[in-house]
C-alpha positions as a printed Julia matrix, in Angstrom:
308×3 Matrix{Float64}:
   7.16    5.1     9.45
  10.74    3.41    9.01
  10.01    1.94   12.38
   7.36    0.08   11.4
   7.97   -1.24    8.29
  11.62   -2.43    9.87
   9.29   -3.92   12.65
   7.31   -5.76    9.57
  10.61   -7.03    8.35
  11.69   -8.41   11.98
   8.51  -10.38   12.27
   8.62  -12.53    8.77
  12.32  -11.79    7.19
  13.8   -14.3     9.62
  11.37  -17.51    8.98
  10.43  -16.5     4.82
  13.19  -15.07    3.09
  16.4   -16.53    1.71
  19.35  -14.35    1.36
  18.62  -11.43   -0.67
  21.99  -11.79   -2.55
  20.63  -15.27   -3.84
  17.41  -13.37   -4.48
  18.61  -10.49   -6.83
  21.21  -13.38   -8.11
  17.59  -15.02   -9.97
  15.62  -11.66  -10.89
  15.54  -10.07  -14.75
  13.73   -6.61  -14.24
  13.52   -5.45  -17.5
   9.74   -6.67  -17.96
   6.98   -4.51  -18.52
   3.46   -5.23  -17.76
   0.33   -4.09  -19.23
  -3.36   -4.25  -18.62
  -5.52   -3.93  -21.41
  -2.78   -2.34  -23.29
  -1.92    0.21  -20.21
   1.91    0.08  -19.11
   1.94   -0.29  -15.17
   3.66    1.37  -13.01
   4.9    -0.64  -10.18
   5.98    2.04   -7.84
   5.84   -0.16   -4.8
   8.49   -2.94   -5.29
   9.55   -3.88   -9.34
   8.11   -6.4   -11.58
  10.56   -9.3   -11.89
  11.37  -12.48  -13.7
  12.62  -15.21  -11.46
  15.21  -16.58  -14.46
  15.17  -20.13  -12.61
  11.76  -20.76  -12.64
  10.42  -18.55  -16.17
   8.08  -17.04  -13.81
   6.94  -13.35  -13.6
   6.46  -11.87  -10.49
   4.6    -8.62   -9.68
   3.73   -6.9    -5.9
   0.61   -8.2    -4.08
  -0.61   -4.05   -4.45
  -0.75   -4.73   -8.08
  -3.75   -6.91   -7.92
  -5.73   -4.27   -6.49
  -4.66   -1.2    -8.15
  -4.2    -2.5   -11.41
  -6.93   -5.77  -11.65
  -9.13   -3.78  -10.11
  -9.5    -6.91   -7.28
 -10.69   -6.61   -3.83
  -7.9    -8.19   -1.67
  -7.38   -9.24    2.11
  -4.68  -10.21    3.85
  -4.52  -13.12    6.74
  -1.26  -12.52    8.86
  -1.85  -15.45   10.16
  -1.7   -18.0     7.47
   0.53  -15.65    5.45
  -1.81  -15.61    2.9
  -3.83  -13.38    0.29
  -7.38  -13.84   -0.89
  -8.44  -11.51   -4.26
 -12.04  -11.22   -5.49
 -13.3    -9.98   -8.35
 -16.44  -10.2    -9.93
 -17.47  -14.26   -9.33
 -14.5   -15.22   -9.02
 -11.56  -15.58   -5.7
  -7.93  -16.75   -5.9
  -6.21  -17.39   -2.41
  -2.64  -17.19   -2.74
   0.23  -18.27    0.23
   3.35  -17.37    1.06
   5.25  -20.36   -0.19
   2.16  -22.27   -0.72
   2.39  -24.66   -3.79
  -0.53  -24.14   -5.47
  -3.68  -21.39   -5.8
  -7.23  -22.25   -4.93
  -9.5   -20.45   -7.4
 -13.12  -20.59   -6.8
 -16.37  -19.41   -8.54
 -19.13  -18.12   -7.15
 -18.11  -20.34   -3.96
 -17.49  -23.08   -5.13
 -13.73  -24.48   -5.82
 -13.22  -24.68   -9.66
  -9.4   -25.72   -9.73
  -6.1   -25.24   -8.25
  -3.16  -23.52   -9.83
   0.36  -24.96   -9.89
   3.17  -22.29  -10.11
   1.02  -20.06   -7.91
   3.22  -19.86   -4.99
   3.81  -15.88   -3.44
   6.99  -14.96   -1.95
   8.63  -12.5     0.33
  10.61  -10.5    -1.11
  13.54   -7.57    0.29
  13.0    -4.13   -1.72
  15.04   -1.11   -0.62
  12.53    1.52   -0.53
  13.23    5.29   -1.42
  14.95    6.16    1.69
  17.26    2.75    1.4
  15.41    0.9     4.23
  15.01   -2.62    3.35
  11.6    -3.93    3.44
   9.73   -7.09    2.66
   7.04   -7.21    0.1
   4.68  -10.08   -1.09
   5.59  -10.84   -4.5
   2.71  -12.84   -6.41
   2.72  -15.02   -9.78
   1.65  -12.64  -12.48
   0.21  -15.19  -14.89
  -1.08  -17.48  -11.91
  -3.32  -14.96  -10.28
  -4.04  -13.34  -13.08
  -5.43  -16.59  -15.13
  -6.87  -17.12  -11.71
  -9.05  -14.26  -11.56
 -10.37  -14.88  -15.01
  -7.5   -12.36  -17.14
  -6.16  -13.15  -20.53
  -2.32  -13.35  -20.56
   0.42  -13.35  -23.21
   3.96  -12.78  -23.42
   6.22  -11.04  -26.37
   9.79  -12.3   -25.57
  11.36   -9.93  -27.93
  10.42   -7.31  -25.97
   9.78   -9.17  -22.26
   6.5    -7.38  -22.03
   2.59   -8.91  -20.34
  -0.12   -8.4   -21.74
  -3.32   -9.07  -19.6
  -6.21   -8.86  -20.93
  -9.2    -8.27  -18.56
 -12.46   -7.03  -19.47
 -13.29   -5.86  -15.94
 -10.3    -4.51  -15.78
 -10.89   -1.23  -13.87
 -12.09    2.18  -15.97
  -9.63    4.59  -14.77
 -12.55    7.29  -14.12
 -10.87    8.25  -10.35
  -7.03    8.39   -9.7
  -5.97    5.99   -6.67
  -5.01    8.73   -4.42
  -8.67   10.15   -5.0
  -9.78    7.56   -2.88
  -9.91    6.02    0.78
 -11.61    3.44    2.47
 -11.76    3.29    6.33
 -11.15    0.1     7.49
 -13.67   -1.15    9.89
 -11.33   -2.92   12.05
  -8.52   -0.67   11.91
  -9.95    3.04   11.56
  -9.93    4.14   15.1
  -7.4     6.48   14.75
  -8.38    7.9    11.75
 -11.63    9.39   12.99
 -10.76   10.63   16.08
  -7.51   12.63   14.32
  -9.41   13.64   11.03
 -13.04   13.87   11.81
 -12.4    17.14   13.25
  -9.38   18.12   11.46
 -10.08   21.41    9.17
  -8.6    22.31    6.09
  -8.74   26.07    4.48
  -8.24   25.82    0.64
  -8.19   29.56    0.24
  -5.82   30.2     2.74
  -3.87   26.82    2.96
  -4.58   26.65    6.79
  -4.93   23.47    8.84
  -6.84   23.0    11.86
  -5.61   19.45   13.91
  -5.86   17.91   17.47
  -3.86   14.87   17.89
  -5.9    12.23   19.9
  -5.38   10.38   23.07
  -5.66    6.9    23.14
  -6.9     4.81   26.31
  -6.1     1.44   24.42
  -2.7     1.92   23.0
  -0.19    4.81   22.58
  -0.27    7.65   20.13
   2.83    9.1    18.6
   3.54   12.61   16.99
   6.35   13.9    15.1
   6.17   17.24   13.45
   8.73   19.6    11.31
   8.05   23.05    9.73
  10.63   24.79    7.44
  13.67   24.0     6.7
  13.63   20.98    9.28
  12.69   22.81   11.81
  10.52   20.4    14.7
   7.38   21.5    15.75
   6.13   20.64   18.76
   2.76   19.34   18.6
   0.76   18.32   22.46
  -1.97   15.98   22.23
  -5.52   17.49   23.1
  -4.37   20.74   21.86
  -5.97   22.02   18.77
  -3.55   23.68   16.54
  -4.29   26.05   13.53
  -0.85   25.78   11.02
  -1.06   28.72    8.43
   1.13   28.27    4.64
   4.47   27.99    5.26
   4.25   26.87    8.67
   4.55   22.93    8.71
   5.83   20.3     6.4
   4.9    17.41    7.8
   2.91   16.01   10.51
   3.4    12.1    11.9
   1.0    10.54   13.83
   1.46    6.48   14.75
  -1.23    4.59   17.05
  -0.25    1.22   18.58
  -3.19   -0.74   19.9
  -2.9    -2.61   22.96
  -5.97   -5.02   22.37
  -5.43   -6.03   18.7
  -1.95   -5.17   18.35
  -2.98   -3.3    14.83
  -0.89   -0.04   14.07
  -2.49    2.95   12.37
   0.14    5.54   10.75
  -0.76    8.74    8.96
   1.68   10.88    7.43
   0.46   14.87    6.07
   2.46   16.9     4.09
   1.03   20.28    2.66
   1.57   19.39   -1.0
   1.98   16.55   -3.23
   5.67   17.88   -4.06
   7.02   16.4    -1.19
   6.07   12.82   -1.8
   6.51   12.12   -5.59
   9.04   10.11   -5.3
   6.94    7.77   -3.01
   4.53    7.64   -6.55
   5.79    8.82   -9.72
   2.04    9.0   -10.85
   1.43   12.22   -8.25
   1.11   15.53   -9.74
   2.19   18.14   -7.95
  -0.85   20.11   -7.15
  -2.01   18.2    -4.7
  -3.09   20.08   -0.86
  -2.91   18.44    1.14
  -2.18   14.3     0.83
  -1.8    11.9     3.58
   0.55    8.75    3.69
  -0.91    5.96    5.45
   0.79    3.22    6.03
  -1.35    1.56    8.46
  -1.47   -2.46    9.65
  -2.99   -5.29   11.33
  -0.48   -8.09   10.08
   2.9    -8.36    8.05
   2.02   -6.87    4.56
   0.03   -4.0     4.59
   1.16   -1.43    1.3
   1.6     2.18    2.17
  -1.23    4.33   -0.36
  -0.73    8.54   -0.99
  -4.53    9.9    -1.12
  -5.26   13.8    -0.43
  -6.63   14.61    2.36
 -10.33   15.29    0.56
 -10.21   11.5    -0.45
  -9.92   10.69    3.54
 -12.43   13.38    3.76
 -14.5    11.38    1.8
 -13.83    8.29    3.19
 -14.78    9.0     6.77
 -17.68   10.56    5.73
 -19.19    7.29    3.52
 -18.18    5.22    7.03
 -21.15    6.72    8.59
């Protein structure tokens, strides 16, 4: 997983980002953000105010966890595109202004609605870049209410299809049609025992790309996992299982990380209880930004089985 995120970096660091000293130089974090009078959580890179500018800034994952917006990302332009309801904002890595449009048609452009790249060290202190976006920008964009208390540096957004919290985000996944090839062959027939905590799993063979496996039981000890070879892991066998695909033909990268329980991952999201067996990582890509999501392995489960 580090290996691919410090790939990510490699590929748009270079061209996007000034120095990160200068960076951290202009940033107040001592903001909080709500949504309909819910305090966020940004566990993927910190809210922020850019002191120079009197801007705030907030991760591109916020828009779709906590605005409840569909968003896309084009690796190409270096841009994002968030719907929701009527209504799309298209936002650009240093790109002056925001194009909002309504029911598809363009109502207006935004000034102050340029996103950034940002370096965050992540939990294991490797340094990665993350698309920071104009909180009041996209937000106003996509139709929200927003104030700001300055006694207390907190955002309010107001947003009356702002999602119902009914499902937890690591209840559930979405295969991605252009990216999911790995996923089904590696957890279509994967087989999980709740009753006795044991895992069935055959890692894949790809003819169009290269698969990689990484495994460890107790204590750090490596397990060594064959491909084509189904494997049945009792409790207390494994602690984690990595499996990376490269693609030859689109270059897109699929990357799935299982641990038995929830325990081992909460710091990745402070949200996570800990009964949770067992939850994936996946940190797959087809361009620069693409935000790593926990889910448990029911909510791929799931999500492989509404593909169909």
């Amino acid at each position: 997983m580090k290996s691919k995120h410090i790939l990510f970096t490699m590929i748009c660091v270079s061209a996007l980002l000034i120095s990160s000293n200068e960076v951290w130089a202009n940033q107040e974090h001592n903001v909080t953000v709500r949504v309909n009078g819910i305090a966020i959580s940004m566990t993927e890179a910190p809210a922020y105010i850019d002191t120079n500018l009197s801007l705030t800034y907030v991760p591109l994952r916020f828009v779709s966890e906590a605005l409840g917006a569909e968003v896309s990302w084009n690796s190409d332009e270096f841009s994002a595109t968030a719907k929701l309801d009527k209504r799309e904002v298209e936002v650009g890595i240093d790109r002056e202004t925001m194009k909002v449009t309504q029911n598809g048609t363009t109502v207006g452009h935004i000034l102050e609605g340029k996103a950034r790249l940002d370096e965050f060290p992540n939990k294991d202190g490797v340094v990665e870049g993350r698309t920071m976006v104009p909180l009041r920008a996209i937000s106003e964009g996509l139709g929200a209410k927003v104030d700001w208390t300055q006694e207390t540096s907190t955002v309010d957004i107001t947003l009356t299809s702002a999602p119902v919290q009914t499902t937890k985000p690591w209840e559930t996944w979405t295969a991605d049609p252009e990216n999911s090839e790995l996923a089904v062959a590696l957890f279509e027939p994967m087989k999980y025992d709740k009753t006795t905590k044991t895992l069935t799993i055959k890692i894949p063979e790809f003819t169009d790309g290269e698969v990689t496996v990484r495994g460890n039981g107790p204590k750090g000890v490596k397990l060594q996992l064959k491909k084509n070879v189904e494997y049945v892991l009792k409790d207390g066998e494994w602690a984690q299982i990595y499996v990376e695909a490269h693609k030859n033909s689109t270059g897109n990268v699929e990357t799935y990380c299982i641990y038995p329980s929830s325990k081992a991952v909460r710091g990745f999201d402070s949200r996570l209880p800990d009964d949770l067996e067992p939850v994936v990582i996946d940190s797959s890509s087809k361009g620069v930004e693409t935000p790593a999501k926990v889910v448990t392995l029911d909510a791929i489960f799931a999500g492989l089985h509404a593909k169909k």
